[in-house]
Short mmCIF file of C-alpha atoms in Angstrom, two decimals:
data_model
loop_
_atom_site.label_atom_id
_atom_site.label_comp_id
_atom_site.label_asym_id
_atom_site.label_seq_id
_atom_site.Cartn_x
_atom_site.Cartn_y
_atom_site.Cartn_z
CA MET N 1 52.75 -31.70 -38.73
CA ALA N 2 53.79 -35.36 -38.65
CA LYS N 3 54.74 -36.86 -35.34
CA SER N 4 56.74 -40.02 -35.03
CA THR N 5 55.60 -43.02 -33.06
CA LYS N 6 56.65 -42.76 -29.50
CA GLN N 7 58.14 -45.43 -27.27
CA GLN N 8 57.81 -43.96 -23.82
CA GLN N 9 59.23 -45.56 -20.70
CA PRO N 10 57.07 -45.55 -17.56
CA SER N 11 59.70 -43.54 -15.68
CA ASP N 12 59.74 -40.84 -18.32
CA SER N 13 57.36 -38.10 -17.31
CA LYS N 14 58.81 -34.75 -18.28
CA MET N 15 57.04 -31.67 -17.08
CA VAL N 16 56.86 -28.07 -18.20
CA SER N 17 55.63 -25.02 -16.34
CA SER N 18 51.91 -24.64 -15.98
CA GLU N 19 52.22 -20.94 -16.91
CA LEU N 20 53.81 -21.73 -20.25
CA PHE N 21 51.06 -24.24 -21.00
CA ILE N 22 48.31 -21.82 -19.95
CA LEU N 23 49.71 -19.11 -22.22
CA THR N 24 50.12 -21.51 -25.13
CA TYR N 25 46.57 -22.75 -24.78
CA GLY N 26 45.39 -19.14 -24.47
CA ALA N 27 47.19 -18.29 -27.72
CA LEU N 28 45.47 -21.22 -29.42
CA VAL N 29 42.02 -20.15 -28.22
CA ASN N 30 42.68 -16.53 -29.22
CA ASP N 31 43.79 -17.64 -32.65
CA LEU N 32 40.65 -19.73 -33.13
CA ILE N 33 38.47 -16.83 -31.98
CA SER N 34 40.06 -14.54 -34.54
CA ASP N 35 39.57 -17.13 -37.33
CA LEU N 36 36.15 -18.56 -36.71
CA GLU N 37 32.82 -16.85 -36.86
CA SER N 38 31.11 -17.94 -33.68
CA PRO N 39 31.96 -19.22 -30.19
CA GLU N 40 30.14 -22.44 -31.10
CA GLU N 41 32.57 -23.02 -33.95
CA VAL N 42 35.50 -22.32 -31.63
CA ASN N 43 34.06 -24.87 -29.19
CA ARG N 44 33.76 -27.46 -31.97
CA GLN N 45 37.32 -26.85 -33.08
CA LEU N 46 38.66 -27.07 -29.50
CA ASP N 47 36.78 -30.33 -29.10
CA LYS N 48 38.30 -31.69 -32.31
CA ILE N 49 41.82 -30.59 -31.29
CA GLY N 50 41.29 -32.24 -27.90
CA TYR N 51 40.01 -35.42 -29.56
CA ASN N 52 43.20 -35.71 -31.63
CA MET N 53 45.28 -35.06 -28.51
CA GLY N 54 43.37 -37.75 -26.62
CA LEU N 55 43.99 -40.33 -29.35
CA ARG N 56 47.73 -39.69 -28.97
CA LEU N 57 47.76 -39.46 -25.18
CA ALA N 58 46.02 -42.83 -24.65
CA ASP N 59 49.15 -44.85 -25.46
CA ASP N 60 51.30 -42.45 -23.50
CA PHE N 61 49.01 -42.79 -20.48
CA LEU N 62 49.08 -46.58 -20.56
CA SER N 63 52.87 -46.64 -20.90
CA LYS N 64 53.22 -44.27 -17.93
CA ASN N 65 50.78 -46.26 -15.80
CA PRO N 66 51.84 -49.86 -16.47
CA ARG N 67 50.13 -51.26 -13.38
CA ILE N 68 46.70 -50.21 -14.50
CA GLY N 69 44.68 -53.24 -15.52
CA ARG N 70 41.52 -53.48 -17.54
CA CYS N 71 38.42 -51.83 -16.15
CA SER N 72 35.47 -54.10 -15.55
CA ASP N 73 32.90 -51.31 -15.46
CA PHE N 74 32.47 -47.68 -16.40
CA ARG N 75 32.80 -46.56 -12.78
CA GLN N 76 36.41 -47.76 -12.80
CA VAL N 77 37.00 -45.81 -16.01
CA MET N 78 35.75 -42.69 -14.25
CA GLU N 79 38.00 -43.28 -11.26
CA LEU N 80 40.96 -43.63 -13.60
CA ILE N 81 40.20 -40.38 -15.40
CA SER N 82 39.47 -38.36 -12.27
CA LYS N 83 42.43 -39.62 -10.24
CA ASN N 84 45.10 -40.82 -12.68
CA GLY N 85 44.43 -39.27 -16.08
CA LEU N 86 43.98 -35.67 -15.00
CA LYS N 87 46.81 -36.00 -12.49
CA THR N 88 49.21 -37.32 -15.15
CA TYR N 89 48.55 -34.47 -17.60
CA LEU N 90 47.12 -31.46 -15.77
CA GLY N 91 48.63 -32.17 -12.35
CA VAL N 92 45.23 -32.06 -10.63
CA ILE N 93 42.58 -34.55 -9.54
CA ALA N 94 38.84 -34.15 -9.98
CA GLN N 95 35.77 -35.14 -8.01
CA SER N 96 33.65 -37.69 -9.78
CA ASN N 97 29.96 -38.26 -9.09
CA GLN N 98 27.65 -40.78 -10.64
CA ILE N 99 24.54 -39.36 -12.28
CA GLY N 100 21.49 -41.61 -12.04
CA ASN N 101 21.59 -45.29 -11.15
CA ALA N 102 22.52 -46.82 -14.48
CA GLY N 103 26.27 -46.44 -13.85
CA ASP N 104 26.81 -45.12 -17.37
CA GLU N 105 26.94 -41.38 -16.69
CA PHE N 106 29.27 -39.41 -14.46
CA SER N 107 30.07 -35.84 -13.61
CA LEU N 108 33.67 -34.65 -13.17
CA ILE N 109 34.36 -31.45 -11.26
CA ILE N 110 37.81 -29.91 -11.61
CA ASP N 111 38.10 -27.31 -8.87
CA GLN N 112 41.55 -26.13 -9.83
CA ASN N 113 41.61 -26.32 -13.58
CA PRO N 114 45.00 -24.99 -14.72
CA LEU N 115 43.56 -24.05 -18.13
CA THR N 116 41.28 -21.41 -16.66
CA GLU N 117 43.67 -20.09 -14.04
CA PHE N 118 44.18 -16.34 -14.49
CA VAL N 119 41.69 -16.27 -17.39
CA GLU N 120 38.71 -13.95 -17.39
CA LYS N 121 36.07 -14.50 -20.04
CA PRO N 122 34.68 -11.25 -21.44
CA VAL N 123 30.87 -11.08 -21.46
CA GLU N 124 30.76 -11.19 -25.28
CA PHE N 125 32.31 -14.68 -25.14
CA LYS N 126 29.73 -16.11 -22.77
CA ASP N 127 29.04 -19.02 -25.16
CA LEU N 128 32.69 -19.95 -25.44
CA CYS N 129 33.53 -23.24 -23.69
CA TYR N 130 37.10 -22.37 -22.78
CA SER N 131 37.98 -25.83 -21.43
CA GLN N 132 36.26 -27.74 -24.24
CA VAL N 133 39.62 -29.25 -25.19
CA ILE N 134 39.45 -31.46 -22.08
CA CYS N 135 36.12 -32.93 -23.26
CA GLY N 136 37.60 -33.76 -26.64
CA CYS N 137 40.70 -35.18 -25.01
CA ILE N 138 38.74 -37.59 -22.80
CA ARG N 139 36.55 -38.60 -25.76
CA GLY N 140 39.61 -39.29 -27.93
CA ALA N 141 41.53 -41.16 -25.23
CA LEU N 142 38.56 -43.40 -24.44
CA GLU N 143 37.93 -44.03 -28.13
CA ALA N 144 41.56 -45.16 -28.45
CA MET N 145 40.70 -47.57 -25.63
CA HIS N 146 37.65 -48.79 -27.59
CA MET N 147 34.95 -46.90 -25.70
CA GLU N 148 32.55 -44.49 -27.33
CA VAL N 149 31.44 -41.79 -24.92
CA GLN N 150 29.75 -38.41 -25.05
CA VAL N 151 31.51 -35.67 -23.08
CA THR N 152 29.75 -32.37 -22.37
CA LEU N 153 31.08 -29.27 -20.64
CA VAL N 154 28.30 -28.18 -18.28
CA ALA N 155 30.16 -25.47 -16.35
CA ASP N 156 33.36 -23.54 -16.94
CA LEU N 157 34.62 -20.03 -16.34
CA PRO N 158 34.01 -18.36 -13.91
CA ASP N 159 32.82 -21.48 -12.03
CA PRO N 160 34.82 -24.64 -11.42
CA THR N 161 34.98 -26.76 -14.56
CA GLU N 162 32.33 -29.48 -14.64
CA LEU N 163 31.86 -32.01 -17.37
CA ARG N 164 29.64 -35.01 -17.89
CA ILE N 165 30.69 -38.23 -19.45
CA LYS N 166 28.09 -40.65 -20.76
CA PHE N 167 29.05 -44.13 -21.87
CA HIS N 168 27.59 -45.12 -25.25
CA ARG N 169 29.12 -48.42 -26.29
CA ILE N 170 32.19 -50.61 -26.55
CA LEU N 171 33.73 -50.24 -30.01
CA HIS N 172 34.06 -53.96 -30.72
CA GLU N 173 35.00 -53.29 -34.33
CA SER N 174 38.16 -51.42 -33.31
CA ILE N 175 39.43 -54.10 -30.92
CA PRO N 176 42.29 -56.08 -32.49
CA ALA N 177 41.34 -59.64 -33.44
CA GLY N 178 42.16 -62.11 -30.69
CA ASP N 179 41.96 -59.40 -28.05
CA GLU N 180 38.97 -58.65 -25.87
CA LEU N 181 37.85 -56.10 -23.32
CA MET I 1 41.11 -13.20 -23.73
CA ALA I 2 41.74 -11.07 -20.65
CA LYS I 3 43.98 -12.41 -17.96
CA SER I 4 44.00 -11.07 -14.46
CA THR I 5 47.12 -9.81 -12.74
CA LYS I 6 48.88 -12.59 -10.99
CA GLN I 7 50.43 -12.61 -7.55
CA GLN I 8 52.59 -15.69 -7.59
CA GLN I 9 54.42 -16.98 -4.55
CA PRO I 10 57.99 -18.22 -5.05
CA SER I 11 57.01 -21.71 -3.85
CA ASP I 12 54.21 -21.96 -6.39
CA SER I 13 55.52 -23.71 -9.45
CA LYS I 14 52.81 -25.94 -10.87
CA MET I 15 53.72 -28.24 -13.67
CA VAL I 16 51.83 -30.00 -16.43
CA SER I 17 52.90 -32.90 -18.61
CA SER I 18 55.33 -32.13 -21.36
CA GLU I 19 53.23 -34.25 -23.77
CA LEU I 20 50.15 -32.12 -23.22
CA PHE I 21 52.17 -28.98 -23.84
CA ILE I 22 53.81 -30.41 -26.97
CA LEU I 23 50.43 -31.37 -28.41
CA THR I 24 48.91 -27.98 -27.56
CA TYR I 25 51.78 -26.14 -29.19
CA GLY I 26 51.53 -28.48 -32.19
CA ALA I 27 47.82 -27.63 -32.49
CA LEU I 28 48.67 -23.93 -32.41
CA VAL I 29 51.31 -24.28 -35.15
CA ASN I 30 48.97 -26.40 -37.27
CA ASP I 31 46.23 -23.83 -36.89
CA LEU I 32 48.53 -21.01 -37.95
CA ILE I 33 49.72 -23.04 -40.96
CA SER I 34 46.14 -23.58 -42.08
CA ASP I 35 45.34 -19.85 -41.71
CA LEU I 36 48.38 -18.09 -43.04
CA GLU I 37 49.77 -18.06 -46.52
CA SER I 38 53.46 -18.72 -46.01
CA PRO I 39 55.83 -20.31 -43.48
CA GLU I 40 57.41 -16.86 -43.04
CA GLU I 41 54.07 -15.48 -41.87
CA VAL I 42 53.67 -18.40 -39.48
CA ASN I 43 57.15 -17.66 -38.12
CA ARG I 44 56.23 -14.00 -37.61
CA GLN I 45 53.03 -14.93 -35.82
CA LEU I 46 54.81 -17.47 -33.58
CA ASP I 47 57.37 -14.80 -32.73
CA LYS I 48 54.61 -12.34 -31.83
CA ILE I 49 52.77 -14.94 -29.71
CA GLY I 50 56.06 -15.75 -27.95
CA TYR I 51 56.74 -12.04 -27.39
CA ASN I 52 53.40 -11.61 -25.63
CA MET I 53 54.08 -14.72 -23.55
CA GLY I 54 57.51 -13.38 -22.60
CA LEU I 55 56.07 -10.06 -21.42
CA ARG I 56 53.79 -12.00 -19.06
CA LEU I 57 56.37 -14.55 -17.95
CA ALA I 58 58.95 -11.94 -16.90
CA ASP I 59 57.10 -11.06 -13.67
CA ASP I 60 56.35 -14.70 -13.03
CA PHE I 61 60.02 -15.59 -13.46
CA LEU I 62 61.20 -12.91 -11.05
CA SER I 63 58.62 -13.91 -8.43
CA LYS I 64 59.70 -17.56 -8.71
CA ASN I 65 63.38 -16.69 -8.50
CA PRO I 66 63.47 -14.09 -5.71
CA ARG I 67 67.18 -14.51 -5.06
CA ILE I 68 68.18 -13.38 -8.50
CA GLY I 69 69.74 -9.94 -8.35
CA ARG I 70 70.36 -7.45 -11.09
CA CYS I 71 72.71 -8.43 -13.86
CA SER I 72 75.73 -6.24 -14.33
CA ASP I 73 76.46 -7.38 -17.86
CA PHE I 74 74.85 -9.21 -20.76
CA ARG I 75 76.84 -12.38 -20.06
CA GLN I 76 74.97 -12.74 -16.77
CA VAL I 77 71.68 -12.28 -18.59
CA MET I 78 72.65 -15.15 -20.88
CA GLU I 79 73.57 -17.36 -17.95
CA LEU I 80 70.18 -16.64 -16.39
CA ILE I 81 68.29 -17.53 -19.56
CA SER I 82 70.28 -20.67 -20.32
CA LYS I 83 70.30 -22.06 -16.79
CA ASN I 84 67.31 -20.58 -14.94
CA GLY I 85 64.80 -19.30 -17.49
CA LEU I 86 64.64 -22.36 -19.72
CA LYS I 87 64.75 -24.65 -16.69
CA THR I 88 61.83 -22.86 -15.04
CA TYR I 89 59.57 -23.08 -18.09
CA LEU I 90 60.73 -25.86 -20.40
CA GLY I 91 62.45 -28.02 -17.78
CA VAL I 92 65.73 -28.03 -19.70
CA ILE I 93 68.99 -26.10 -19.66
CA ALA I 94 70.88 -24.83 -22.69
CA GLN I 95 74.51 -24.36 -23.59
CA SER I 96 75.45 -20.74 -24.08
CA ASN I 97 78.42 -19.56 -26.10
CA GLN I 98 79.61 -16.05 -26.66
CA ILE I 99 79.91 -14.97 -30.29
CA GLY I 100 82.74 -12.52 -30.94
CA ASN I 101 84.55 -10.53 -28.27
CA ALA I 102 82.12 -7.69 -27.72
CA GLY I 103 80.10 -9.59 -25.11
CA ASP I 104 76.84 -8.48 -26.69
CA GLU I 105 75.98 -11.57 -28.73
CA PHE I 106 75.43 -15.15 -27.61
CA SER I 107 74.33 -18.45 -29.02
CA LEU I 108 72.01 -20.76 -27.06
CA ILE I 109 71.86 -24.43 -27.96
CA ILE I 110 68.93 -26.45 -26.61
CA ASP I 111 69.83 -30.11 -27.15
CA GLN I 112 66.60 -31.47 -25.76
CA ASN I 113 63.99 -29.00 -26.82
CA PRO I 114 60.61 -30.34 -25.61
CA LEU I 115 58.78 -28.38 -28.34
CA THR I 116 60.35 -30.40 -31.12
CA GLU I 117 60.29 -33.78 -29.42
CA PHE I 118 58.38 -36.29 -31.56
CA VAL I 119 57.86 -33.68 -34.29
CA GLU I 120 58.91 -34.30 -37.87
CA LYS I 121 58.86 -31.37 -40.25
CA PRO I 122 57.64 -32.31 -43.73
CA VAL I 123 59.92 -31.12 -46.53
CA GLU I 124 57.33 -28.62 -47.79
CA PHE I 125 57.65 -26.77 -44.45
CA LYS I 126 61.42 -26.40 -44.61
CA ASP I 127 61.14 -22.63 -44.05
CA LEU I 128 58.99 -23.03 -40.97
CA CYS I 129 60.83 -22.09 -37.75
CA TYR I 130 58.95 -24.48 -35.47
CA SER I 131 60.53 -23.19 -32.24
CA GLN I 132 60.26 -19.51 -33.17
CA VAL I 133 57.99 -18.98 -30.15
CA ILE I 134 61.05 -19.33 -27.87
CA CYS I 135 62.78 -16.44 -29.67
CA GLY I 136 59.73 -14.23 -29.20
CA CYS I 137 59.44 -15.29 -25.59
CA ILE I 138 63.03 -14.33 -24.75
CA ARG I 139 62.65 -11.03 -26.61
CA GLY I 140 59.43 -10.21 -24.72
CA ALA I 141 60.78 -11.24 -21.31
CA LEU I 142 63.95 -9.17 -21.76
CA GLU I 143 61.94 -6.20 -23.00
CA ALA I 144 59.84 -6.41 -19.83
CA MET I 145 63.17 -6.22 -18.01
CA HIS I 146 64.12 -3.12 -20.03
CA MET I 147 66.48 -4.72 -22.51
CA GLU I 148 66.01 -4.58 -26.26
CA VAL I 149 67.49 -7.62 -27.96
CA GLN I 150 67.32 -9.34 -31.32
CA VAL I 151 66.68 -13.09 -31.16
CA THR I 152 67.17 -15.26 -34.24
CA LEU I 153 66.52 -18.96 -34.70
CA VAL I 154 69.56 -20.27 -36.57
CA ALA I 155 68.86 -24.01 -36.34
CA ASP I 156 65.81 -26.07 -35.50
CA LEU I 157 64.26 -29.34 -36.60
CA PRO I 158 65.80 -31.83 -37.29
CA ASP I 159 68.91 -30.42 -35.56
CA PRO I 160 69.18 -29.26 -31.96
CA THR I 161 67.57 -25.86 -31.54
CA GLU I 162 70.06 -23.01 -31.73
CA LEU I 163 69.28 -19.36 -31.36
CA ARG I 164 71.31 -16.20 -31.23
CA ILE I 165 70.63 -13.30 -28.95
CA LYS I 166 72.13 -9.91 -29.70
CA PHE I 167 71.93 -7.08 -27.20
CA HIS I 168 70.78 -3.78 -28.70
CA ARG I 169 70.21 -1.32 -25.87
CA ILE I 170 68.85 -0.64 -22.41
CA LEU I 171 65.31 0.76 -22.67
CA HIS I 172 65.85 3.70 -20.33
CA GLU I 173 62.49 5.19 -21.26
CA SER I 174 60.62 2.16 -19.87
CA ILE I 175 62.42 2.10 -16.52
CA PRO I 176 60.21 3.49 -13.74
CA ALA I 177 61.31 6.91 -12.48
CA GLY I 178 63.59 6.64 -9.47
CA ASP I 179 64.67 3.13 -10.47
CA GLU I 180 67.82 2.27 -12.36
CA LEU I 181 69.43 -0.77 -13.93
#
């Protein structure tokens, strides 16, 4: 389905009910489960869907947060995701913790993940990563901002959602000529 | 995917970004298009998904709008949907117009339907009813409130969304014993 280019004003931040979103996402996951053969394939598809969403949301995020400048290190990127990014789209903030001393890997813990609210995962779907779409979304949004990262869901239903984000590299080849990070 | 019963307080009305919802719904429609053989089948599936959402949202709506009393006629039901129901979930209101003099059929026009914002329907999908989920949702919610209605999408992309709701009957058999409408 083609979508037109969007010129969003910073003041424009329409909202819809969390319940409607939860049910729509639930319908999407259910549909994928009925189509695909294994939970792993569902996870891959959710990640891909999230990635495509993230590519689109990156511009939207920057237009809604015009005061945000460039990040000088990956820690600032993490702060932006945990405090601004998740707040803008899911209406929640996350705790972020650095993993190791290199400053290139972080954990994000979303205590009140709207996606998983009211959802119970049957035991036969134990390998399903219900919130995998968030991983894909962060990966896509950061790629649109010229950063290649790896995002892994390490905990989900019934626990609080936890994911890890590892910085790989700056995508110099995708930065417009004359621009720089 | 099982969902637990929900005890929602009237003050609890969490919101998520409209963009995230639009993209999630778009992913659902795209997935159905890739699975099913015809736009008509996609429409049927969207209607069914909406119906199941509506069944769930009915309780949620009543708990969020505790001051709403019983409707004495179908016109009041229409007012509730156009002004309260759509506002609660999609963040918009609709125009409602009675069709004919019987008071049992209404048209709802949603000028700013978030579902279709930024969506362009390719010509090969001309028979796809992109917003069909709203029809199913209204049908399901009213059925949960013991009303059988027929909901038809009469206009959608690229025009404003218009649907018609026709009252069929009160579902006396689903009303708890001792209760009455």
